[in-house]
Coordinates of C-alpha atoms and ligand atoms in Angstrom, one line a residue:
M1 CA 120.9 200.6 31.3
V2 CA 122.6 204.4 31.5
N3 CA 120.9 207.8 32.0
R4 CA 123.0 209.1 29.4
E5 CA 121.8 212.9 30.4
K6 CA 123.8 212.4 33.4
L7 CA 127.2 213.6 32.3
E8 CA 128.6 212.7 35.6
H9 CA 129.1 209.4 34.6
I10 CA 130.7 209.9 31.2
R11 CA 134.5 210.5 30.8
N12 CA 136.6 211.4 27.8
F13 CA 140.2 210.8 27.6
C14 CA 143.0 209.9 25.4
I15 CA 146.2 207.8 25.6
I16 CA 149.4 210.0 24.7
A17 CA 153.1 208.7 24.7
H18 CA 156.0 208.2 22.1
I19 CA 156.0 205.6 19.7
D20 CA 156.0 202.0 20.8
H21 CA 155.3 203.2 24.4
G22 CA 152.5 200.7 24.4
K23 CA 149.6 203.0 23.5
S24 CA 147.3 200.7 21.2
T25 CA 148.2 197.8 23.9
L26 CA 146.7 199.2 26.5
A27 CA 143.9 200.2 24.8
D28 CA 143.2 196.4 23.9
R29 CA 143.7 195.6 27.8
L30 CA 140.6 198.4 28.5
L31 CA 138.3 197.3 25.5
E32 CA 139.2 193.7 27.1
F33 CA 138.3 194.1 30.5
T34 CA 135.5 196.3 30.3
G35 CA 133.6 193.7 28.0
T36 CA 133.4 196.4 25.0
V37 CA 135.6 193.3 22.6
E38 CA 134.9 189.7 23.3
K39 CA 137.7 187.4 23.7
R40 CA 137.5 185.7 20.7
E41 CA 137.6 189.0 18.6
M42 CA 140.5 190.2 20.4
K43 CA 144.0 190.4 18.5
E44 CA 146.7 192.7 19.2
Q45 CA 146.5 196.3 18.9
L46 CA 142.9 196.3 17.6
L47 CA 142.4 199.8 17.5
D48 CA 145.2 200.0 14.5
Q49 CA 142.7 198.9 11.8
M50 CA 144.6 200.2 8.7
D51 CA 146.7 197.4 6.9
L52 CA 149.3 199.7 6.9
E53 CA 149.4 200.3 10.3
R54 CA 149.4 196.6 11.2
E55 CA 152.2 196.1 8.9
R56 CA 154.3 198.4 10.0
G57 CA 153.2 198.2 13.8
I58 CA 152.3 202.0 14.0
T59 CA 149.3 204.0 14.4
I60 CA 148.7 206.6 12.1
K61 CA 145.2 207.3 12.5
L62 CA 143.4 208.5 16.1
Q63 CA 141.0 206.2 16.8
P64 CA 138.1 206.6 19.4
V65 CA 135.9 203.9 21.1
T66 CA 133.3 203.7 23.7
M67 CA 133.1 201.9 26.7
S68 CA 130.8 200.8 29.8
Y69 CA 132.4 200.5 33.0
R70 CA 130.2 199.7 36.6
H71 CA 132.2 201.3 39.4
D72 CA 130.8 201.6 42.8
N73 CA 127.6 200.4 41.4
E74 CA 127.6 203.0 39.4
E75 CA 127.4 202.9 35.6
Y76 CA 130.0 204.9 33.2
I77 CA 130.9 205.6 29.7
I78 CA 133.9 206.1 28.9
N79 CA 135.4 207.6 25.3
L80 CA 138.9 206.7 24.6
I81 CA 141.1 207.8 21.8
D82 CA 143.8 206.1 20.7
T83 CA 146.8 208.4 19.3
P84 CA 149.8 207.9 17.0
G85 CA 153.2 208.5 18.7
H86 CA 155.2 209.7 15.9
V87 CA 156.0 213.4 15.0
D88 CA 154.6 213.4 11.7
F89 CA 150.8 212.4 12.8
T90 CA 150.9 215.2 16.1
Y91 CA 147.8 216.7 14.2
E92 CA 145.9 213.6 14.8
V93 CA 147.1 213.9 18.7
S94 CA 146.2 217.5 19.1
R95 CA 142.7 216.9 17.5
S96 CA 142.1 214.2 19.8
L97 CA 143.3 216.2 22.9
A98 CA 140.6 218.9 22.2
A99 CA 137.7 216.4 22.3
C100 CA 138.3 215.1 25.8
E101 CA 139.1 216.2 29.5
G102 CA 141.7 213.8 30.6
A103 CA 144.9 212.3 29.0
L104 CA 146.6 208.9 30.2
L105 CA 150.4 209.9 29.7
L106 CA 152.6 206.3 29.1
V107 CA 155.8 205.9 29.5
D108 CA 157.9 202.9 28.9
A109 CA 159.6 201.6 32.2
S110 CA 162.7 200.8 30.2
Q111 CA 163.0 203.9 27.8
G112 CA 161.8 206.9 30.2
I113 CA 160.6 210.0 28.9
Q114 CA 161.4 210.5 25.1
A115 CA 161.0 213.5 22.5
Q116 CA 157.7 213.0 22.0
T117 CA 156.7 212.1 25.4
L118 CA 157.1 215.5 26.2
A119 CA 155.7 217.0 22.9
N120 CA 152.4 215.3 23.5
L121 CA 152.6 216.4 27.2
Y122 CA 153.1 219.7 26.3
M123 CA 150.1 220.0 24.0
A124 CA 148.1 218.2 26.8
L125 CA 148.8 220.9 29.2
E126 CA 147.8 223.9 26.6
H127 CA 144.9 221.7 26.4
E128 CA 144.2 221.9 30.1
L129 CA 143.7 218.2 30.5
E130 CA 143.7 216.3 33.5
I131 CA 147.0 214.2 33.1
I132 CA 147.1 210.5 34.8
P133 CA 150.8 209.3 34.6
I134 CA 151.7 205.6 33.8
I135 CA 154.4 203.6 33.8
N136 CA 154.0 201.2 31.6
K137 CA 155.9 198.0 30.4
I138 CA 157.1 196.8 34.1
D139 CA 157.3 193.2 33.6
L140 CA 160.2 194.0 31.3
P141 CA 163.8 192.6 33.2
N142 CA 165.1 195.8 31.8
A143 CA 162.6 197.9 33.8
N144 CA 163.8 200.8 35.9
L145 CA 161.1 202.0 38.0
K146 CA 163.0 204.2 40.3
K147 CA 164.7 205.8 37.3
V148 CA 161.4 206.7 35.5
T149 CA 160.0 207.7 38.3
R150 CA 161.7 210.4 39.1
E151 CA 162.0 211.3 35.5
I152 CA 158.3 211.5 35.8
I153 CA 158.5 213.5 38.8
D154 CA 160.6 216.1 38.0
T155 CA 158.9 216.4 34.7
L156 CA 155.4 217.1 35.8
G157 CA 155.8 218.1 39.4
C158 CA 153.3 215.2 40.5
S159 CA 154.0 212.8 43.3
E160 CA 154.9 209.3 43.5
D161 CA 151.7 208.3 44.2
D162 CA 150.2 209.6 41.1
I163 CA 152.2 207.3 39.2
L164 CA 150.2 204.5 37.8
K165 CA 152.5 201.0 37.0
V166 CA 151.3 198.9 34.3
S167 CA 151.7 195.8 32.2
A168 CA 149.4 196.5 29.1
K169 CA 150.8 193.5 27.7
K170 CA 150.2 191.0 31.0
G171 CA 147.5 193.1 31.9
I172 CA 148.6 194.2 35.5
G173 CA 147.3 197.4 37.1
I174 CA 144.5 198.2 34.4
K175 CA 141.6 197.9 37.0
D176 CA 143.6 200.7 38.7
V177 CA 143.7 202.5 35.6
L178 CA 140.2 202.7 35.1
T179 CA 139.0 203.6 38.5
T180 CA 141.8 206.5 38.4
I181 CA 140.3 207.8 35.1
I182 CA 136.9 208.0 36.9
K183 CA 138.3 209.6 39.9
K184 CA 140.5 211.9 38.4
V185 CA 139.6 213.2 34.8
P186 CA 136.6 215.5 34.9
S187 CA 133.3 214.9 33.4
P188 CA 132.2 217.3 30.7
K189 CA 130.5 220.4 31.6
V190 CA 127.0 220.8 31.9
N191 CA 125.7 222.8 28.8
Q192 CA 122.1 223.2 27.9
D193 CA 122.2 225.3 24.9
D194 CA 121.6 224.3 21.1
F195 CA 123.0 221.5 19.3
K196 CA 126.6 221.9 18.6
S197 CA 129.8 219.4 18.2
L198 CA 133.2 219.4 16.8
I199 CA 134.1 217.4 13.9
F200 CA 137.4 216.0 15.0
D201 CA 137.9 213.4 11.9
S202 CA 136.2 212.6 9.2
F203 CA 136.4 209.6 6.2
Y204 CA 134.5 208.8 3.3
D205 CA 132.4 205.6 3.3
E206 CA 131.5 204.3 -0.2
Y207 CA 127.8 203.6 0.9
K208 CA 127.0 206.0 3.4
G209 CA 129.0 208.9 2.1
V210 CA 130.9 211.3 4.4
V211 CA 130.8 210.1 8.3
A212 CA 131.8 212.9 10.8
D213 CA 133.5 211.9 14.3
V214 CA 132.3 214.3 16.5
R215 CA 132.5 215.6 20.2
I216 CA 129.3 216.7 21.5
Y217 CA 129.9 220.2 23.5
S218 CA 126.2 221.0 23.9
G219 CA 122.6 219.8 23.5
Q220 CA 122.0 216.8 21.5
V221 CA 121.1 215.4 18.3
K222 CA 118.7 212.7 16.9
V223 CA 118.3 210.8 13.8
G224 CA 116.1 212.8 11.4
D225 CA 117.3 216.2 12.6
K226 CA 118.2 218.7 10.5
V227 CA 121.4 220.3 11.3
K228 CA 124.6 222.2 9.2
F229 CA 128.1 222.7 9.0
V230 CA 128.5 226.0 10.3
S231 CA 131.6 227.8 8.7
S232 CA 130.7 226.6 5.2
G233 CA 126.7 226.9 6.0
N234 CA 125.7 223.7 4.3
N235 CA 122.4 222.2 5.4
I236 CA 122.1 218.5 6.5
E237 CA 119.9 215.8 7.5
V238 CA 121.2 213.4 10.1
L239 CA 120.9 210.2 8.2
E240 CA 122.4 208.0 11.0
L241 CA 124.8 208.4 14.2
G242 CA 126.3 206.3 17.0
V243 CA 129.4 205.4 18.7
Y244 CA 132.4 203.3 18.0
R245 CA 132.3 200.1 19.7
P246 CA 135.0 200.1 18.1
K247 CA 133.0 198.8 15.1
M248 CA 130.2 201.4 14.2
E249 CA 127.1 200.9 16.6
S250 CA 123.9 203.1 15.8
R251 CA 122.1 204.7 18.0
L252 CA 119.0 207.0 17.9
E253 CA 120.4 209.9 19.7
L254 CA 123.6 211.5 20.8
F255 CA 124.0 213.8 23.9
N256 CA 126.3 216.5 25.3
G257 CA 129.7 215.1 26.3
E258 CA 129.2 212.2 23.9
V259 CA 132.2 211.3 21.4
G260 CA 130.5 209.5 18.0
Y261 CA 129.6 210.0 14.4
I262 CA 127.2 211.8 12.3
V263 CA 126.3 210.4 8.7
T264 CA 125.7 213.4 6.5
G265 CA 124.3 211.4 3.9
N266 CA 126.5 214.3 1.7
K267 CA 128.4 212.5 -1.0
D268 CA 130.4 216.0 -1.7
V269 CA 133.8 215.6 0.2
S270 CA 134.5 219.1 0.2
Q271 CA 131.5 220.0 2.2
C272 CA 132.9 218.4 5.7
R273 CA 135.9 220.0 7.2
V274 CA 137.7 218.8 10.0
G275 CA 137.5 221.6 12.9
D276 CA 134.2 222.9 11.9
T277 CA 131.2 222.7 13.9
I278 CA 128.0 220.4 13.2
A279 CA 125.2 222.5 15.0
G280 CA 121.7 222.8 15.0
M281 CA 119.6 225.3 12.4
N282 CA 119.8 228.2 14.7
V283 CA 123.6 228.4 15.9
V284 CA 125.3 231.1 14.6
D285 CA 128.8 230.6 16.4
A286 CA 131.1 228.0 15.4
L287 CA 132.7 226.3 18.1
P288 CA 136.7 227.3 17.9
G289 CA 138.1 224.8 15.7
Y290 CA 141.8 223.8 15.0
K291 CA 144.7 225.4 14.2
E292 CA 145.2 225.2 10.4
I293 CA 148.5 223.0 10.0
K294 CA 151.2 224.2 7.8
P295 CA 153.0 221.2 6.0
S296 CA 157.0 221.0 6.2
V297 CA 157.7 219.3 3.1
Y298 CA 156.4 219.3 -0.2
A299 CA 156.3 216.7 -2.8
S300 CA 154.6 216.7 -6.4
F301 CA 152.3 213.7 -7.4
Y302 CA 151.8 212.6 -11.2
P303 CA 149.7 209.7 -12.3
V304 CA 152.3 206.9 -13.9
D305 CA 149.3 206.7 -16.5
A306 CA 148.5 210.3 -17.5
S307 CA 144.7 209.4 -17.7
E308 CA 144.5 208.5 -14.4
Y309 CA 144.7 212.6 -13.4
M310 CA 141.0 212.3 -12.5
E311 CA 141.3 209.0 -10.4
L312 CA 144.2 210.8 -8.7
K313 CA 142.3 214.3 -7.7
D314 CA 139.2 211.9 -6.6
G315 CA 141.7 209.9 -4.2
L316 CA 143.3 213.1 -3.0
D317 CA 139.8 214.4 -2.0
K318 CA 138.8 211.2 -0.4
L319 CA 142.0 210.8 1.7
K320 CA 141.6 214.4 2.7
L321 CA 138.8 213.6 4.3
N322 CA 140.5 211.3 6.5
D323 CA 143.8 213.1 7.0
A324 CA 143.1 216.7 7.8
S325 CA 146.9 217.6 7.6
L326 CA 147.2 216.5 3.9
F327 CA 147.8 219.6 1.5
Y328 CA 147.4 219.4 -1.7
E329 CA 147.0 221.9 -5.2
P330 CA 146.6 221.1 -8.9
E331 CA 150.1 221.7 -10.5
S332 CA 151.2 221.0 -14.3
S333 CA 154.7 219.9 -15.7
K334 CA 155.9 220.2 -19.2
A335 CA 157.6 216.9 -18.6
L336 CA 155.1 215.1 -16.5
G337 CA 151.9 216.4 -17.2
R338 CA 149.3 217.0 -15.1
G339 CA 149.5 216.4 -11.5
F340 CA 149.5 217.7 -8.1
R341 CA 151.6 219.4 -5.5
L342 CA 150.9 217.9 -2.1
G343 CA 152.2 218.9 1.8
F344 CA 153.0 216.9 4.4
L345 CA 154.2 216.8 7.8
G346 CA 157.5 214.9 7.2
L347 CA 158.5 212.2 5.0
L348 CA 157.0 209.4 6.8
H349 CA 153.7 211.2 6.6
L350 CA 154.3 211.2 2.4
E351 CA 155.4 207.7 2.3
I352 CA 151.7 206.9 4.2
V353 CA 150.1 209.0 1.3
Q354 CA 151.6 207.2 -1.5
E355 CA 151.0 204.0 0.3
R356 CA 147.6 205.1 1.1
L357 CA 146.6 206.2 -2.3
K358 CA 148.2 203.3 -3.7
R359 CA 146.2 200.6 -1.9
E360 CA 142.5 202.5 -1.6
Y361 CA 142.6 203.9 -5.0
N362 CA 144.7 202.0 -6.6
L363 CA 147.0 204.9 -8.4
D364 CA 150.3 204.3 -9.5
L365 CA 152.2 207.2 -9.3
I366 CA 155.4 209.4 -9.7
I367 CA 157.2 211.5 -7.0
T368 CA 159.4 214.3 -7.2
T369 CA 161.9 214.2 -4.7
P370 CA 160.5 216.0 -1.4
S371 CA 161.5 219.7 -0.6
V372 CA 160.8 222.0 1.7
S373 CA 159.6 225.5 0.7
Y374 CA 161.9 228.4 0.1
K375 CA 161.6 232.3 0.0
V376 CA 163.1 233.7 -2.8
L377 CA 164.3 237.5 -2.8
L378 CA 164.4 238.3 -6.6
K379 CA 167.1 241.1 -7.9
D380 CA 164.1 243.3 -9.0
N381 CA 162.6 243.3 -5.1
E382 CA 160.0 240.4 -5.9
Q383 CA 159.7 237.8 -3.1
I384 CA 158.3 234.3 -4.3
T385 CA 157.9 231.3 -2.5
I386 CA 159.2 228.2 -4.4
Y387 CA 158.1 224.4 -3.7
T388 CA 160.1 222.6 -6.2
P389 CA 163.6 222.9 -7.2
S390 CA 162.7 223.2 -10.9
E391 CA 160.7 226.6 -9.9
L392 CA 163.8 228.4 -9.0
P393 CA 164.5 231.0 -11.3
D394 CA 168.4 231.5 -12.8
R395 CA 170.8 232.1 -10.3
S396 CA 171.4 235.8 -12.1
L397 CA 168.1 237.2 -11.2
I398 CA 168.4 236.1 -7.5
Q399 CA 169.5 238.6 -4.8
Q400 CA 168.8 236.5 -1.9
M401 CA 167.4 232.7 -0.7
S402 CA 165.9 231.7 2.6
E403 CA 164.9 228.1 4.0
P404 CA 162.9 227.3 6.7
W405 CA 164.7 226.6 10.3
A406 CA 163.4 224.4 13.2
K407 CA 164.0 223.9 16.8
V408 CA 165.5 220.3 17.3
D409 CA 165.4 218.5 20.4
V410 CA 167.5 215.5 21.3
I411 CA 167.1 213.1 24.3
M412 CA 169.6 210.6 25.0
P413 CA 171.6 208.8 27.8
A414 CA 174.7 211.6 28.3
D415 CA 176.9 209.1 27.2
Y416 CA 176.2 210.2 23.7
I417 CA 176.5 213.9 23.7
G418 CA 179.9 214.2 21.7
G419 CA 178.4 211.8 18.7
V420 CA 175.2 213.8 18.9
M421 CA 177.1 216.9 18.4
D422 CA 179.2 215.7 15.8
L423 CA 176.4 214.4 13.9
M424 CA 174.2 218.0 14.6
Q425 CA 177.3 219.9 13.0
K426 CA 176.9 217.8 9.8
Y427 CA 173.3 218.7 9.5
R428 CA 174.0 222.1 9.9
G429 CA 172.8 221.9 13.4
V430 CA 173.4 225.6 15.7
Y431 CA 173.9 224.3 19.5
K432 CA 171.5 226.2 22.0
N433 CA 171.6 224.4 25.3
T434 CA 171.5 221.4 27.4
E435 CA 169.0 220.4 29.5
Y436 CA 168.9 217.3 32.2
I437 CA 165.9 215.4 32.4
S438 CA 166.2 214.8 35.9
S439 CA 168.2 215.7 39.0
G440 CA 170.1 213.6 41.3
V441 CA 169.8 210.2 39.5
E442 CA 172.9 208.3 38.1
N443 CA 173.2 208.6 34.3
S444 CA 170.6 210.7 34.0
R445 CA 169.1 211.2 30.5
V446 CA 169.9 214.9 28.9
I447 CA 168.0 216.8 26.4
L448 CA 170.3 218.6 23.8
H449 CA 168.6 221.8 22.3
Y450 CA 169.6 222.9 18.5
E451 CA 168.7 225.1 15.7
A452 CA 169.0 223.3 12.2
P453 CA 167.8 223.8 8.8
L454 CA 164.8 221.8 7.9
A455 CA 165.8 220.4 4.8
S456 CA 168.6 218.8 6.4
L457 CA 166.5 216.9 9.0
I458 CA 163.6 215.7 6.9
I459 CA 165.9 213.2 5.2
D460 CA 167.9 211.0 7.1
F461 CA 169.0 212.6 9.9
Y462 CA 166.5 210.7 12.2
D463 CA 168.3 207.4 10.6
N464 CA 171.6 208.2 11.5
L465 CA 171.1 209.9 14.9
K466 CA 169.4 206.2 16.0
S467 CA 172.6 204.5 14.6
I468 CA 174.9 206.5 16.1
T469 CA 172.9 206.4 19.7
S470 CA 172.5 202.7 19.1
G471 CA 168.8 203.6 19.2
Y472 CA 168.5 205.5 22.4
A473 CA 167.9 208.9 21.0
S474 CA 164.9 210.4 20.4
M475 CA 164.0 213.4 18.9
N476 CA 161.1 216.3 18.1
Y477 CA 161.2 219.3 16.0
E478 CA 159.2 222.3 15.5
I479 CA 159.6 224.9 12.2
I480 CA 160.3 228.8 13.8
G481 CA 161.0 230.3 10.6
F482 CA 163.1 231.3 7.8
Q483 CA 166.8 232.1 7.5
V484 CA 168.7 233.3 4.9
S485 CA 170.9 230.5 3.0
D486 CA 173.6 230.6 0.0
L487 CA 171.7 227.7 -1.8
L488 CA 171.9 226.1 -5.3
R489 CA 169.8 223.8 -7.6
L490 CA 171.4 220.8 -8.4
D491 CA 170.2 219.3 -11.8
I492 CA 170.5 215.6 -12.7
L493 CA 170.6 214.8 -16.8
V494 CA 169.9 211.6 -18.1
A495 CA 170.8 210.9 -21.5
G496 CA 171.2 214.6 -22.1
D497 CA 167.6 215.6 -20.2
I498 CA 167.3 217.3 -16.9
V499 CA 165.2 215.0 -15.1
E500 CA 162.8 217.4 -13.0
A501 CA 162.1 214.7 -10.5
F502 CA 165.6 214.7 -9.6
S503 CA 166.6 218.1 -9.1
R504 CA 167.1 219.2 -5.7
I505 CA 168.1 222.6 -3.8
V506 CA 171.5 222.0 -1.8
P507 CA 173.9 224.4 0.1
A508 CA 176.3 225.9 -2.2
D509 CA 179.5 224.6 -0.6
V510 CA 178.4 220.8 -0.4
A511 CA 176.6 221.0 -4.3
F512 CA 179.7 219.1 -5.5
K513 CA 180.1 216.4 -3.6
E514 CA 176.3 215.7 -3.6
G515 CA 176.3 216.2 -7.0
R516 CA 178.7 213.1 -7.7
A517 CA 177.1 211.0 -4.7
M518 CA 173.6 211.1 -6.6
V519 CA 174.9 210.1 -10.2
K520 CA 176.6 207.0 -8.3
R521 CA 173.3 206.1 -6.7
L522 CA 171.4 206.5 -9.7
K523 CA 173.7 204.4 -11.4
D524 CA 172.7 201.6 -9.8
I525 CA 169.1 202.2 -10.1
I526 CA 168.7 202.6 -13.4
P527 CA 168.9 199.2 -15.3
R528 CA 170.7 199.2 -18.5
Q529 CA 169.2 199.5 -22.0
N530 CA 169.7 198.6 -25.3
F531 CA 172.3 201.5 -25.8
K532 CA 174.7 203.6 -23.2
I533 CA 173.3 206.0 -20.9
T534 CA 175.0 209.0 -19.9
L535 CA 174.3 210.3 -16.0
Q536 CA 175.2 213.7 -15.2
A537 CA 175.2 216.4 -12.3
A538 CA 175.0 219.8 -13.2
I539 CA 174.9 223.3 -12.0
G540 CA 173.4 226.2 -14.1
G541 CA 174.6 224.2 -17.0
K542 CA 178.3 223.0 -15.7
I543 CA 178.7 219.7 -15.4
L544 CA 180.3 218.4 -12.1
A545 CA 180.0 214.9 -12.2
R546 CA 178.9 212.2 -14.9
E547 CA 178.6 208.2 -14.9
D548 CA 177.8 205.7 -17.4
V549 CA 175.4 203.0 -17.6
S550 CA 176.5 200.6 -20.5
A551 CA 174.5 199.0 -23.1
F552 CA 172.6 195.9 -22.9
R553 CA 169.9 194.1 -24.6
K554 CA 167.4 191.8 -22.6
D555 CA 165.7 189.8 -25.4
V556 CA 163.3 187.8 -24.1
T557 CA 162.4 185.9 -27.0
E558 CA 166.0 184.7 -27.6
K559 CA 165.3 181.2 -25.6
L560 CA 162.3 180.3 -27.9
Y561 CA 164.1 180.0 -31.2
G562 CA 161.6 180.7 -33.8
G563 CA 158.9 178.4 -32.8
D564 CA 155.7 179.0 -31.0
V565 CA 154.5 182.6 -32.4
T566 CA 151.7 182.4 -29.5
R567 CA 154.3 182.0 -26.7
K568 CA 156.5 184.7 -28.2
R569 CA 153.5 187.3 -28.4
K570 CA 152.7 186.6 -25.0
L571 CA 155.9 187.3 -23.9
L572 CA 156.3 190.7 -25.3
E573 CA 153.1 191.9 -24.2
K574 CA 154.3 190.6 -20.8
Q575 CA 157.1 193.0 -21.2
K576 CA 155.0 195.9 -22.7
K577 CA 153.0 196.0 -19.6
G578 CA 156.3 195.9 -17.5
K579 CA 157.1 198.9 -19.4
K580 CA 154.1 200.9 -18.0
K581 CA 155.4 200.6 -14.7
M582 CA 158.6 202.8 -15.9
R583 CA 158.3 206.3 -17.1
E584 CA 160.3 207.5 -20.0
V585 CA 162.7 210.1 -20.1
G586 CA 163.8 210.9 -24.0
N587 CA 164.1 207.5 -24.4
V588 CA 165.2 206.1 -21.4
E589 CA 163.1 204.0 -19.0
I590 CA 163.1 205.4 -15.4
P591 CA 161.7 202.7 -13.0
Q592 CA 159.3 204.1 -10.6
E593 CA 160.8 203.1 -7.3
A594 CA 163.8 205.0 -8.6
F595 CA 162.4 208.5 -7.7
L596 CA 162.0 207.6 -4.0
K597 CA 165.1 205.5 -3.8
M598 CA 167.3 208.1 -4.7
L599 CA 166.3 210.2 -1.6
K600 CA 167.3 207.4 0.8
K601 CA 171.4 207.5 0.9
Ligands
LIG1 P1 152.4 202.2 20.5 O1 153.2 202.7 19.5 O2 152.3 203.0 22.0 O3 150.7 202.3 20.3 O4 152.4 201.0 20.8 P2 152.1 199.6 21.3 O5 150.7 199.1 22.0 O6 151.9 199.3 19.1 O7 153.2 198.8 21.5 C1 154.5 198.6 21.3 C2 155.1 197.2 21.2 O8 155.1 197.4 22.7 C3 154.4 196.2 21.1 O9 155.5 195.3 20.6 C4 153.6 195.6 22.4 O10 153.4 194.4 22.4 C5 154.5 196.1 23.6 N1 154.3 196.5 24.9 C6 153.0 196.9 25.2 N2 153.1 196.8 26.3 C7 154.0 196.3 26.6 C8 153.9 195.7 28.1 O11 153.6 196.4 29.2 N3 154.9 195.1 28.0 C9 155.8 194.3 27.3 N4 157.0 194.1 27.4 N5 155.6 194.9 26.0 C10 154.6 195.8 25.7
LIG2 MG1 149.6 202.8 19.0

């Protein structure tokens, strides 16, 4: 039995890396090696517990797990937090870092240091974590240990001996990883004060209510204790607490230095906020929380069935508990009724939120074209911020507009510099400088530093970057501020009516080209109906382009010449149901997928 008060026997660390470099697989091996999960219960990337994560093969959520491990005849508690690698889920990483004293930095032996390797490393250094560099996938035939070792030494300034060499898949070097964690990651600081814990994640459980994932920074807590959320001031009683192994395993107490969960019994989801402190009743000061994160992309969500507005609200409230980077506020639109404006960290984040609302809360949604926010200075000197193109005032009222800009880092083999520079120019990028990842190696890879409008990065830049570099480039971006731009609102008219969800803001010099491309694309998406449909692109009432969808009559009862009345009725019912998945604009039915499809080129 472990003496839990012996802080020297606790190690808290997370695994950080670029996407796909093997974090979740290394976590599997650690779970196996420490006997936390039995062989027969083992499956690949066990900590990716959401269906969505397993289907897509990516980690979306951070996931804590507690292991015990015997080393030199002493028993250690080792708390691991697995993190996502994609830039849209950076907030999950930054919160994980704050709950740990160390980080394993994984680098794929065939890929080398990539954009999110650096982004996550810098974050870990900001949190003053002990970094343990690991080269993973050493079993791959195209592993290049020499080159990757050089890259890590030049980036971290560590020595060659500090770098562990591992194959997470084949289970090579795992013991070394555990021993190094015990030797190098500092144990949590001794702190005898009143109970204080930082909420780094939370979720809603149908039976338990709100569950908070916490890292304890001082004192201890046990079942039945009266505690409070320090910022919101709400009192609660601890109904249950425990650790993840990786399933929830209840305990009677949690001590300083430990990572676990607290069931608050609270059904009101607004009470618990990630970054708040749960503490003893006498505590006044909260622990330093997290930086509030600002969304970079906005889109509006409306229920397909207008009567599901409250379900959508409830779904968002609960999802927010589990996704601290999600932002939303109510909004209403003439055409679409009551809904919400949501803010995201990127398009993948948007897609995941939409999928989760659909799967976890059974909601069918209409989503407007994602957009960044714009600052608009009106002629009367009033400054407004708009989040959707439809909010943009008439051009005659506008003095000046500005849009968010980002710092973009692209890492790639030097051969692709030319291609990437051409691409950046197409996306309105401004070149800053070039950096080499490591010195004195042949074919060293480079980092191109650019600045570019965020709006042009969020849609399909990454796909194009991947395709022109045969998948060898990676990128990271970070918003740096607003810059003045010449922008216009481009509207799409379906059968003479503006469809708000299709409107977008575009640079004036590409408006015409973009308008033509959009109606062409829409023509392929809108199904024929029993009358001709005109599609038009327009700027401030001036038509730029037009396409027609010709008439077509889909008579489902055609085949049933007269005969069976009930069968006929059944078919008509079925057709009616099918229609519910569509949104009517005037007389025209637009399939739900059209709204997202229009985004992708
Ligand atoms: P994550 O995105 O960093 O969590 O990466 P995953 O753990 O999901 O792994 C990404 C892919 O790399 C999966 O297909 C793994 O099977 C594979 N992978 C992970 N570690 C190794 C390794 O050591 N060797 C090889 N050959 N493949 C690995
Ligand atoms: Mg993963």
